[in-house]
Amino acid sequence: KETQALLRLLPDPRVRGLLEMRYLSGYKWDTIADTMFVTPRSAMRMHRRALSTVYALLNDRRARGAK
């Protein structure tokens, strides 16, 4: 539930879909890439950027919660 709530905060639906496929559905990179019409390497690059965004959101939420 918390994971899905966090994913809903992501502004880009493609990024949200990528993370859902990877972490909630357990898809492999080849499947994700085929679904998104990109190469596996591009999917992994998007994943790295997505995780950076998620970490920033988490840090922001923690900082606001600590105030």
mmJSON file of the N, C-alpha and C atoms, coordinates in Angstrom:
{"data_MODEL":{"atom_site":{
"group_PDB":["ATOM","ATOM","ATOM","ATOM","ATOM","ATOM","ATOM","ATOM","ATOM","ATOM","ATOM","ATOM","ATOM","ATOM","ATOM","ATOM","ATOM","ATOM","ATOM","ATOM","ATOM","ATOM","ATOM","ATOM","ATOM","ATOM","ATOM","ATOM","ATOM","ATOM","ATOM","ATOM","ATOM","ATOM","ATOM","ATOM","ATOM","ATOM","ATOM","ATOM","ATOM","ATOM","ATOM","ATOM","ATOM","ATOM","ATOM","ATOM","ATOM","ATOM","ATOM","ATOM","ATOM","ATOM","ATOM","ATOM","ATOM","ATOM","ATOM","ATOM","ATOM","ATOM","ATOM","ATOM","ATOM","ATOM","ATOM","ATOM","ATOM","ATOM","ATOM","ATOM","ATOM","ATOM","ATOM","ATOM","ATOM","ATOM","ATOM","ATOM","ATOM","ATOM","ATOM","ATOM","ATOM","ATOM","ATOM","ATOM","ATOM","ATOM","ATOM","ATOM","ATOM","ATOM","ATOM","ATOM","ATOM","ATOM","ATOM","ATOM","ATOM","ATOM","ATOM","ATOM","ATOM","ATOM","ATOM","ATOM","ATOM","ATOM","ATOM","ATOM","ATOM","ATOM","ATOM","ATOM","ATOM","ATOM","ATOM","ATOM","ATOM","ATOM","ATOM","ATOM","ATOM","ATOM","ATOM","ATOM","ATOM","ATOM","ATOM","ATOM","ATOM","ATOM","ATOM","ATOM","ATOM","ATOM","ATOM","ATOM","ATOM","ATOM","ATOM","ATOM","ATOM","ATOM","ATOM","ATOM","ATOM","ATOM","ATOM","ATOM","ATOM","ATOM","ATOM","ATOM","ATOM","ATOM","ATOM","ATOM","ATOM","ATOM","ATOM","ATOM","ATOM","ATOM","ATOM","ATOM","ATOM","ATOM","ATOM","ATOM","ATOM","ATOM","ATOM","ATOM","ATOM","ATOM","ATOM","ATOM","ATOM","ATOM","ATOM","ATOM","ATOM","ATOM","ATOM","ATOM","ATOM","ATOM","ATOM","ATOM","ATOM","ATOM","ATOM","ATOM","ATOM","ATOM","ATOM","ATOM","ATOM"],
"id":[1,2,3,4,5,6,7,8,9,10,11,12,13,14,15,16,17,18,19,20,21,22,23,24,25,26,27,28,29,30,31,32,33,34,35,36,37,38,39,40,41,42,43,44,45,46,47,48,49,50,51,52,53,54,55,56,57,58,59,60,61,62,63,64,65,66,67,68,69,70,71,72,73,74,75,76,77,78,79,80,81,82,83,84,85,86,87,88,89,90,91,92,93,94,95,96,97,98,99,100,101,102,103,104,105,106,107,108,109,110,111,112,113,114,115,116,117,118,119,120,121,122,123,124,125,126,127,128,129,130,131,132,133,134,135,136,137,138,139,140,141,142,143,144,145,146,147,148,149,150,151,152,153,154,155,156,157,158,159,160,161,162,163,164,165,166,167,168,169,170,171,172,173,174,175,176,177,178,179,180,181,182,183,184,185,186,187,188,189,190,191,192,193,194,195,196,197,198,199,200,201],
"type_symbol":["N","C","C","N","C","C","N","C","C","N","C","C","N","C","C","N","C","C","N","C","C","N","C","C","N","C","C","N","C","C","N","C","C","N","C","C","N","C","C","N","C","C","N","C","C","N","C","C","N","C","C","N","C","C","N","C","C","N","C","C","N","C","C","N","C","C","N","C","C","N","C","C","N","C","C","N","C","C","N","C","C","N","C","C","N","C","C","N","C","C","N","C","C","N","C","C","N","C","C","N","C","C","N","C","C","N","C","C","N","C","C","N","C","C","N","C","C","N","C","C","N","C","C","N","C","C","N","C","C","N","C","C","N","C","C","N","C","C","N","C","C","N","C","C","N","C","C","N","C","C","N","C","C","N","C","C","N","C","C","N","C","C","N","C","C","N","C","C","N","C","C","N","C","C","N","C","C","N","C","C","N","C","C","N","C","C","N","C","C","N","C","C","N","C","C","N","C","C","N","C","C"],
"label_atom_id":["N","CA","C","N","CA","C","N","CA","C","N","CA","C","N","CA","C","N","CA","C","N","CA","C","N","CA","C","N","CA","C","N","CA","C","N","CA","C","N","CA","C","N","CA","C","N","CA","C","N","CA","C","N","CA","C","N","CA","C","N","CA","C","N","CA","C","N","CA","C","N","CA","C","N","CA","C","N","CA","C","N","CA","C","N","CA","C","N","CA","C","N","CA","C","N","CA","C","N","CA","C","N","CA","C","N","CA","C","N","CA","C","N","CA","C","N","CA","C","N","CA","C","N","CA","C","N","CA","C","N","CA","C","N","CA","C","N","CA","C","N","CA","C","N","CA","C","N","CA","C","N","CA","C","N","CA","C","N","CA","C","N","CA","C","N","CA","C","N","CA","C","N","CA","C","N","CA","C","N","CA","C","N","CA","C","N","CA","C","N","CA","C","N","CA","C","N","CA","C","N","CA","C","N","CA","C","N","CA","C","N","CA","C","N","CA","C","N","CA","C","N","CA","C","N","CA","C","N","CA","C","N","CA","C"],
"label_alt_id":[null,null,null,null,null,null,null,null,null,null,null,null,null,null,null,null,null,null,null,null,null,null,null,null,null,null,null,null,null,null,null,null,null,null,null,null,null,null,null,null,null,null,null,null,null,null,null,null,null,null,null,null,null,null,null,null,null,null,null,null,null,null,null,null,null,null,null,null,null,null,null,null,null,null,null,null,null,null,null,null,null,null,null,null,null,null,null,null,null,null,null,null,null,null,null,null,null,null,null,null,null,null,null,null,null,null,null,null,null,null,null,null,null,null,null,null,null,null,null,null,null,null,null,null,null,null,null,null,null,null,null,null,null,null,null,null,null,null,null,null,null,null,null,null,null,null,null,null,null,null,null,null,null,null,null,null,null,null,null,null,null,null,null,null,null,null,null,null,null,null,null,null,null,null,null,null,null,null,null,null,null,null,null,null,null,null,null,null,null,null,null,null,null,null,null,null,null,null,null,null,null],
"label_comp_id":["LYS","LYS","LYS","GLU","GLU","GLU","THR","THR","THR","GLN","GLN","GLN","ALA","ALA","ALA","LEU","LEU","LEU","LEU","LEU","LEU","ARG","ARG","ARG","LEU","LEU","LEU","LEU","LEU","LEU","PRO","PRO","PRO","ASP","ASP","ASP","PRO","PRO","PRO","ARG","ARG","ARG","VAL","VAL","VAL","ARG","ARG","ARG","GLY","GLY","GLY","LEU","LEU","LEU","LEU","LEU","LEU","GLU","GLU","GLU","MET","MET","MET","ARG","ARG","ARG","TYR","TYR","TYR","LEU","LEU","LEU","SER","SER","SER","GLY","GLY","GLY","TYR","TYR","TYR","LYS","LYS","LYS","TRP","TRP","TRP","ASP","ASP","ASP","THR","THR","THR","ILE","ILE","ILE","ALA","ALA","ALA","ASP","ASP","ASP","THR","THR","THR","MET","MET","MET","PHE","PHE","PHE","VAL","VAL","VAL","THR","THR","THR","PRO","PRO","PRO","ARG","ARG","ARG","SER","SER","SER","ALA","ALA","ALA","MET","MET","MET","ARG","ARG","ARG","MET","MET","MET","HIS","HIS","HIS","ARG","ARG","ARG","ARG","ARG","ARG","ALA","ALA","ALA","LEU","LEU","LEU","SER","SER","SER","THR","THR","THR","VAL","VAL","VAL","TYR","TYR","TYR","ALA","ALA","ALA","LEU","LEU","LEU","LEU","LEU","LEU","ASN","ASN","ASN","ASP","ASP","ASP","ARG","ARG","ARG","ARG","ARG","ARG","ALA","ALA","ALA","ARG","ARG","ARG","GLY","GLY","GLY","ALA","ALA","ALA","LYS","LYS","LYS"],
"label_asym_id":["A","A","A","A","A","A","A","A","A","A","A","A","A","A","A","A","A","A","A","A","A","A","A","A","A","A","A","A","A","A","A","A","A","A","A","A","A","A","A","A","A","A","A","A","A","A","A","A","A","A","A","A","A","A","A","A","A","A","A","A","A","A","A","A","A","A","A","A","A","A","A","A","A","A","A","A","A","A","A","A","A","A","A","A","A","A","A","A","A","A","A","A","A","A","A","A","A","A","A","A","A","A","A","A","A","A","A","A","A","A","A","A","A","A","A","A","A","A","A","A","A","A","A","A","A","A","A","A","A","A","A","A","A","A","A","A","A","A","A","A","A","A","A","A","A","A","A","A","A","A","A","A","A","A","A","A","A","A","A","A","A","A","A","A","A","A","A","A","A","A","A","A","A","A","A","A","A","A","A","A","A","A","A","A","A","A","A","A","A","A","A","A","A","A","A","A","A","A","A","A","A"],
"label_entity_id":["1","1","1","1","1","1","1","1","1","1","1","1","1","1","1","1","1","1","1","1","1","1","1","1","1","1","1","1","1","1","1","1","1","1","1","1","1","1","1","1","1","1","1","1","1","1","1","1","1","1","1","1","1","1","1","1","1","1","1","1","1","1","1","1","1","1","1","1","1","1","1","1","1","1","1","1","1","1","1","1","1","1","1","1","1","1","1","1","1","1","1","1","1","1","1","1","1","1","1","1","1","1","1","1","1","1","1","1","1","1","1","1","1","1","1","1","1","1","1","1","1","1","1","1","1","1","1","1","1","1","1","1","1","1","1","1","1","1","1","1","1","1","1","1","1","1","1","1","1","1","1","1","1","1","1","1","1","1","1","1","1","1","1","1","1","1","1","1","1","1","1","1","1","1","1","1","1","1","1","1","1","1","1","1","1","1","1","1","1","1","1","1","1","1","1","1","1","1","1","1","1"],
"label_seq_id":[1,1,1,2,2,2,3,3,3,4,4,4,5,5,5,6,6,6,7,7,7,8,8,8,9,9,9,10,10,10,11,11,11,12,12,12,13,13,13,14,14,14,15,15,15,16,16,16,17,17,17,18,18,18,19,19,19,20,20,20,21,21,21,22,22,22,23,23,23,24,24,24,25,25,25,26,26,26,27,27,27,28,28,28,29,29,29,30,30,30,31,31,31,32,32,32,33,33,33,34,34,34,35,35,35,36,36,36,37,37,37,38,38,38,39,39,39,40,40,40,41,41,41,42,42,42,43,43,43,44,44,44,45,45,45,46,46,46,47,47,47,48,48,48,49,49,49,50,50,50,51,51,51,52,52,52,53,53,53,54,54,54,55,55,55,56,56,56,57,57,57,58,58,58,59,59,59,60,60,60,61,61,61,62,62,62,63,63,63,64,64,64,65,65,65,66,66,66,67,67,67],
"pdbx_PDB_ins_code":[null,null,null,null,null,null,null,null,null,null,null,null,null,null,null,null,null,null,null,null,null,null,null,null,null,null,null,null,null,null,null,null,null,null,null,null,null,null,null,null,null,null,null,null,null,null,null,null,null,null,null,null,null,null,null,null,null,null,null,null,null,null,null,null,null,null,null,null,null,null,null,null,null,null,null,null,null,null,null,null,null,null,null,null,null,null,null,null,null,null,null,null,null,null,null,null,null,null,null,null,null,null,null,null,null,null,null,null,null,null,null,null,null,null,null,null,null,null,null,null,null,null,null,null,null,null,null,null,null,null,null,null,null,null,null,null,null,null,null,null,null,null,null,null,null,null,null,null,null,null,null,null,null,null,null,null,null,null,null,null,null,null,null,null,null,null,null,null,null,null,null,null,null,null,null,null,null,null,null,null,null,null,null,null,null,null,null,null,null,null,null,null,null,null,null,null,null,null,null,null,null],
"Cartn_x":[0.822,0.0,0.86,1.862,2.738,3.501,3.898,4.609,3.72,2.489,1.563,1.279,1.173,0.947,2.132,3.322,4.519,4.588,4.253,4.276,3.295,2.174,1.181,1.718,2.725,3.321,4.229,4.638,5.525,4.76,5.315,4.584,4.519,5.482,5.555,4.928,3.846,3.192,4.078,5.003,5.913,6.842,7.336,8.225,7.451,6.256,5.404,5.15,4.833,4.594,5.818,6.98,8.218,8.444,8.296,8.517,7.46,6.23,5.182,5.49,5.923,6.259,7.426,8.425,9.616,9.361,8.766,8.681,7.36,6.267,4.991,4.638,5.049,4.731,5.912,7.125,8.302,8.78,8.464,8.876,10.387,10.919,12.338,12.541,13.803,14.11,13.676,13.867,13.472,11.975,11.185,9.732,9.327,9.936,9.643,9.998,11.175,11.627,10.673,10.286,9.355,8.025,7.528,6.258,6.332,7.504,7.676,8.243,8.519,9.089,10.434,11.277,12.633,13.583,14.873,15.85,15.948,16.408,16.61,17.532,18.553,19.482,18.756,17.889,17.113,16.169,15.574,14.683,15.461,16.665,17.485,17.909,18.185,18.546,17.361,16.169,14.956,14.751,15.054,14.917,15.824,17.08,18.014,17.497,17.011,16.467,15.216,14.396,13.177,13.507,14.51,14.896,15.42,16.139,16.601,15.412,14.386,13.183,12.484,12.392,11.752,12.526,13.853,14.66,14.454,14.381,14.149,12.781,11.765,10.43,10.415,11.089,11.153,11.863,12.973,13.717,12.893,12.156,11.303,10.191,9.605,8.524,9.069,10.252,10.859,11.191,11.718,12.074,10.826,9.755,8.513,7.907,8.049,7.514,8.276,9.545,10.401,10.186,9.566,9.35,8.172],
"Cartn_y":[-1.2,0.0,1.255,1.29,2.462,2.632,1.519,1.571,2.16,1.722,2.241,3.719,4.134,5.55,6.385,5.877,6.579,6.665,5.58,5.579,6.595,6.775,7.746,9.177,9.424,10.754,11.073,10.05,10.268,10.957,12.044,12.807,12.15,11.309,10.718,9.322,9.122,7.81,6.685,7.021,5.985,5.488,6.409,6.044,5.222,5.668,4.942,3.525,3.397,2.087,1.189,1.772,1.0,0.429,1.262,0.791,-0.23,-0.035,-1.024,-2.367,-2.319,-3.577,-4.285,-3.512,-4.113,-4.636,-3.81,-4.145,-4.771,-4.4,-4.969,-6.214,-6.238,-7.385,-8.329,-7.862,-8.719,-8.998,-8.109,-8.322,-8.193,-8.923,-8.831,-7.642,-7.201,-6.015,-6.151,-7.332,-7.529,-7.318,-7.821,-7.673,-6.211,-5.552,-4.132,-3.328,-3.596,-2.866,-3.089,-4.328,-4.626,-3.904,-3.892,-3.241,-1.735,-1.152,0.296,0.716,-0.267,0.011,0.73,0.269,0.785,-0.404,-0.122,-1.187,-1.495,-2.689,-2.983,-1.971,-1.547,-0.553,0.76,1.196,2.422,2.25,1.077,0.808,0.877,0.325,0.383,1.817,2.599,4.001,4.76,4.528,5.153,4.729,3.48,2.948,3.693,3.899,4.629,6.031,6.707,8.055,8.023,7.016,6.883,6.685,5.849,5.632,6.914,7.717,9.006,9.877,9.872,10.647,10.113,8.795,8.184,8.533,8.438,8.78,10.236,11.123,12.538,12.741,12.055,12.155,11.653,10.533,9.985,10.933,11.493,12.427,13.662,14.137,15.292,14.995,13.823,13.431,13.316,12.736,12.602,13.952,14.852,16.183,16.935,16.838,17.515,16.885,15.586,14.891,15.191,15.527,15.792,17.199,18.077,19.456,19.567],
"Cartn_z":[0.0,0.0,0.0,0.856,0.921,-0.395,-0.982,-2.26,-3.339,-3.405,-4.412,-4.188,-2.94,-2.639,-3.09,-2.875,-3.297,-4.826,-5.493,-6.956,-7.532,-6.867,-7.35,-7.31,-6.488,-6.398,-7.579,-8.325,-9.463,-10.584,-11.111,-12.122,-13.503,-13.82,-15.164,-15.165,-15.926,-15.934,-16.485,-17.396,-17.923,-16.821,-16.032,-14.916,-13.895,-13.608,-12.662,-13.169,-14.445,-15.038,-14.987,-15.258,-15.206,-13.807,-12.799,-11.425,-11.006,-11.441,-11.142,-11.784,-13.055,-13.732,-13.046,-12.647,-12.064,-10.648,-9.805,-8.381,-7.945,-8.568,-8.16,-8.961,-10.24,-11.094,-11.279,-10.942,-11.027,-12.444,-13.39,-14.773,-14.922,-15.869,-16.209,-17.15,-17.25,-18.055,-19.505,-20.087,-21.492,-21.682,-20.759,-20.843,-20.674,-19.719,-19.493,-20.739,-21.272,-22.464,-23.637,-23.867,-24.961,-24.772,-23.557,-23.25,-23.487,-23.171,-23.285,-24.645,-25.513,-26.831,-26.746,-25.82,-25.673,-25.563,-25.563,-25.365,-23.87,-23.515,-22.088,-21.415,-22.145,-21.582,-21.268,-22.164,-21.92,-20.739,-20.62,-19.487,-18.18,-18.171,-16.953,-16.633,-17.67,-17.463,-16.869,-17.421,-16.87,-15.417,-15.126,-13.775,-12.803,-13.206,-12.331,-12.042,-13.079,-12.89,-12.008,-12.21,-11.41,-9.938,-9.662,-8.269,-7.636,-8.403,-7.88,-7.495,-8.322,-8.032,-6.787,-6.671,-5.504,-4.234,-4.279,-3.106,-2.713,-3.706,-3.417,-2.772,-3.281,-2.688,-1.252,-1.025,0.336,1.291,0.843,1.691,1.99,0.996,1.184,2.188,2.063,3.0,4.423,4.547,5.888,6.477,5.647,6.128,6.576,5.827,6.214,7.459,7.609,8.776,10.043,9.876,11.034,11.582,10.784,11.24,12.153],
"occupancy":[1.0,1.0,1.0,1.0,1.0,1.0,1.0,1.0,1.0,1.0,1.0,1.0,1.0,1.0,1.0,1.0,1.0,1.0,1.0,1.0,1.0,1.0,1.0,1.0,1.0,1.0,1.0,1.0,1.0,1.0,1.0,1.0,1.0,1.0,1.0,1.0,1.0,1.0,1.0,1.0,1.0,1.0,1.0,1.0,1.0,1.0,1.0,1.0,1.0,1.0,1.0,1.0,1.0,1.0,1.0,1.0,1.0,1.0,1.0,1.0,1.0,1.0,1.0,1.0,1.0,1.0,1.0,1.0,1.0,1.0,1.0,1.0,1.0,1.0,1.0,1.0,1.0,1.0,1.0,1.0,1.0,1.0,1.0,1.0,1.0,1.0,1.0,1.0,1.0,1.0,1.0,1.0,1.0,1.0,1.0,1.0,1.0,1.0,1.0,1.0,1.0,1.0,1.0,1.0,1.0,1.0,1.0,1.0,1.0,1.0,1.0,1.0,1.0,1.0,1.0,1.0,1.0,1.0,1.0,1.0,1.0,1.0,1.0,1.0,1.0,1.0,1.0,1.0,1.0,1.0,1.0,1.0,1.0,1.0,1.0,1.0,1.0,1.0,1.0,1.0,1.0,1.0,1.0,1.0,1.0,1.0,1.0,1.0,1.0,1.0,1.0,1.0,1.0,1.0,1.0,1.0,1.0,1.0,1.0,1.0,1.0,1.0,1.0,1.0,1.0,1.0,1.0,1.0,1.0,1.0,1.0,1.0,1.0,1.0,1.0,1.0,1.0,1.0,1.0,1.0,1.0,1.0,1.0,1.0,1.0,1.0,1.0,1.0,1.0,1.0,1.0,1.0,1.0,1.0,1.0,1.0,1.0,1.0,1.0,1.0,1.0],
"B_iso_or_equiv":[0.0,0.0,0.0,0.0,0.0,0.0,0.0,0.0,0.0,0.0,0.0,0.0,0.0,0.0,0.0,0.0,0.0,0.0,0.0,0.0,0.0,0.0,0.0,0.0,0.0,0.0,0.0,0.0,0.0,0.0,0.0,0.0,0.0,0.0,0.0,0.0,0.0,0.0,0.0,0.0,0.0,0.0,0.0,0.0,0.0,0.0,0.0,0.0,0.0,0.0,0.0,0.0,0.0,0.0,0.0,0.0,0.0,0.0,0.0,0.0,0.0,0.0,0.0,0.0,0.0,0.0,0.0,0.0,0.0,0.0,0.0,0.0,0.0,0.0,0.0,0.0,0.0,0.0,0.0,0.0,0.0,0.0,0.0,0.0,0.0,0.0,0.0,0.0,0.0,0.0,0.0,0.0,0.0,0.0,0.0,0.0,0.0,0.0,0.0,0.0,0.0,0.0,0.0,0.0,0.0,0.0,0.0,0.0,0.0,0.0,0.0,0.0,0.0,0.0,0.0,0.0,0.0,0.0,0.0,0.0,0.0,0.0,0.0,0.0,0.0,0.0,0.0,0.0,0.0,0.0,0.0,0.0,0.0,0.0,0.0,0.0,0.0,0.0,0.0,0.0,0.0,0.0,0.0,0.0,0.0,0.0,0.0,0.0,0.0,0.0,0.0,0.0,0.0,0.0,0.0,0.0,0.0,0.0,0.0,0.0,0.0,0.0,0.0,0.0,0.0,0.0,0.0,0.0,0.0,0.0,0.0,0.0,0.0,0.0,0.0,0.0,0.0,0.0,0.0,0.0,0.0,0.0,0.0,0.0,0.0,0.0,0.0,0.0,0.0,0.0,0.0,0.0,0.0,0.0,0.0,0.0,0.0,0.0,0.0,0.0,0.0],
"pdbx_formal_charge":[null,null,null,null,null,null,null,null,null,null,null,null,null,null,null,null,null,null,null,null,null,null,null,null,null,null,null,null,null,null,null,null,null,null,null,null,null,null,null,null,null,null,null,null,null,null,null,null,null,null,null,null,null,null,null,null,null,null,null,null,null,null,null,null,null,null,null,null,null,null,null,null,null,null,null,null,null,null,null,null,null,null,null,null,null,null,null,null,null,null,null,null,null,null,null,null,null,null,null,null,null,null,null,null,null,null,null,null,null,null,null,null,null,null,null,null,null,null,null,null,null,null,null,null,null,null,null,null,null,null,null,null,null,null,null,null,null,null,null,null,null,null,null,null,null,null,null,null,null,null,null,null,null,null,null,null,null,null,null,null,null,null,null,null,null,null,null,null,null,null,null,null,null,null,null,null,null,null,null,null,null,null,null,null,null,null,null,null,null,null,null,null,null,null,null,null,null,null,null,null,null],
"auth_seq_id":[1,1,1,2,2,2,3,3,3,4,4,4,5,5,5,6,6,6,7,7,7,8,8,8,9,9,9,10,10,10,11,11,11,12,12,12,13,13,13,14,14,14,15,15,15,16,16,16,17,17,17,18,18,18,19,19,19,20,20,20,21,21,21,22,22,22,23,23,23,24,24,24,25,25,25,26,26,26,27,27,27,28,28,28,29,29,29,30,30,30,31,31,31,32,32,32,33,33,33,34,34,34,35,35,35,36,36,36,37,37,37,38,38,38,39,39,39,40,40,40,41,41,41,42,42,42,43,43,43,44,44,44,45,45,45,46,46,46,47,47,47,48,48,48,49,49,49,50,50,50,51,51,51,52,52,52,53,53,53,54,54,54,55,55,55,56,56,56,57,57,57,58,58,58,59,59,59,60,60,60,61,61,61,62,62,62,63,63,63,64,64,64,65,65,65,66,66,66,67,67,67],
"auth_comp_id":["LYS","LYS","LYS","GLU","GLU","GLU","THR","THR","THR","GLN","GLN","GLN","ALA","ALA","ALA","LEU","LEU","LEU","LEU","LEU","LEU","ARG","ARG","ARG","LEU","LEU","LEU","LEU","LEU","LEU","PRO","PRO","PRO","ASP","ASP","ASP","PRO","PRO","PRO","ARG","ARG","ARG","VAL","VAL","VAL","ARG","ARG","ARG","GLY","GLY","GLY","LEU","LEU","LEU","LEU","LEU","LEU","GLU","GLU","GLU","MET","MET","MET","ARG","ARG","ARG","TYR","TYR","TYR","LEU","LEU","LEU","SER","SER","SER","GLY","GLY","GLY","TYR","TYR","TYR","LYS","LYS","LYS","TRP","TRP","TRP","ASP","ASP","ASP","THR","THR","THR","ILE","ILE","ILE","ALA","ALA","ALA","ASP","ASP","ASP","THR","THR","THR","MET","MET","MET","PHE","PHE","PHE","VAL","VAL","VAL","THR","THR","THR","PRO","PRO","PRO","ARG","ARG","ARG","SER","SER","SER","ALA","ALA","ALA","MET","MET","MET","ARG","ARG","ARG","MET","MET","MET","HIS","HIS","HIS","ARG","ARG","ARG","ARG","ARG","ARG","ALA","ALA","ALA","LEU","LEU","LEU","SER","SER","SER","THR","THR","THR","VAL","VAL","VAL","TYR","TYR","TYR","ALA","ALA","ALA","LEU","LEU","LEU","LEU","LEU","LEU","ASN","ASN","ASN","ASP","ASP","ASP","ARG","ARG","ARG","ARG","ARG","ARG","ALA","ALA","ALA","ARG","ARG","ARG","GLY","GLY","GLY","ALA","ALA","ALA","LYS","LYS","LYS"],
"auth_asym_id":["A","A","A","A","A","A","A","A","A","A","A","A","A","A","A","A","A","A","A","A","A","A","A","A","A","A","A","A","A","A","A","A","A","A","A","A","A","A","A","A","A","A","A","A","A","A","A","A","A","A","A","A","A","A","A","A","A","A","A","A","A","A","A","A","A","A","A","A","A","A","A","A","A","A","A","A","A","A","A","A","A","A","A","A","A","A","A","A","A","A","A","A","A","A","A","A","A","A","A","A","A","A","A","A","A","A","A","A","A","A","A","A","A","A","A","A","A","A","A","A","A","A","A","A","A","A","A","A","A","A","A","A","A","A","A","A","A","A","A","A","A","A","A","A","A","A","A","A","A","A","A","A","A","A","A","A","A","A","A","A","A","A","A","A","A","A","A","A","A","A","A","A","A","A","A","A","A","A","A","A","A","A","A","A","A","A","A","A","A","A","A","A","A","A","A","A","A","A","A","A","A"],
"auth_atom_id":["N","CA","C","N","CA","C","N","CA","C","N","CA","C","N","CA","C","N","CA","C","N","CA","C","N","CA","C","N","CA","C","N","CA","C","N","CA","C","N","CA","C","N","CA","C","N","CA","C","N","CA","C","N","CA","C","N","CA","C","N","CA","C","N","CA","C","N","CA","C","N","CA","C","N","CA","C","N","CA","C","N","CA","C","N","CA","C","N","CA","C","N","CA","C","N","CA","C","N","CA","C","N","CA","C","N","CA","C","N","CA","C","N","CA","C","N","CA","C","N","CA","C","N","CA","C","N","CA","C","N","CA","C","N","CA","C","N","CA","C","N","CA","C","N","CA","C","N","CA","C","N","CA","C","N","CA","C","N","CA","C","N","CA","C","N","CA","C","N","CA","C","N","CA","C","N","CA","C","N","CA","C","N","CA","C","N","CA","C","N","CA","C","N","CA","C","N","CA","C","N","CA","C","N","CA","C","N","CA","C","N","CA","C","N","CA","C","N","CA","C","N","CA","C","N","CA","C","N","CA","C","N","CA","C"],
"pdbx_PDB_model_num":[1,1,1,1,1,1,1,1,1,1,1,1,1,1,1,1,1,1,1,1,1,1,1,1,1,1,1,1,1,1,1,1,1,1,1,1,1,1,1,1,1,1,1,1,1,1,1,1,1,1,1,1,1,1,1,1,1,1,1,1,1,1,1,1,1,1,1,1,1,1,1,1,1,1,1,1,1,1,1,1,1,1,1,1,1,1,1,1,1,1,1,1,1,1,1,1,1,1,1,1,1,1,1,1,1,1,1,1,1,1,1,1,1,1,1,1,1,1,1,1,1,1,1,1,1,1,1,1,1,1,1,1,1,1,1,1,1,1,1,1,1,1,1,1,1,1,1,1,1,1,1,1,1,1,1,1,1,1,1,1,1,1,1,1,1,1,1,1,1,1,1,1,1,1,1,1,1,1,1,1,1,1,1,1,1,1,1,1,1,1,1,1,1,1,1,1,1,1,1,1,1]
}}}
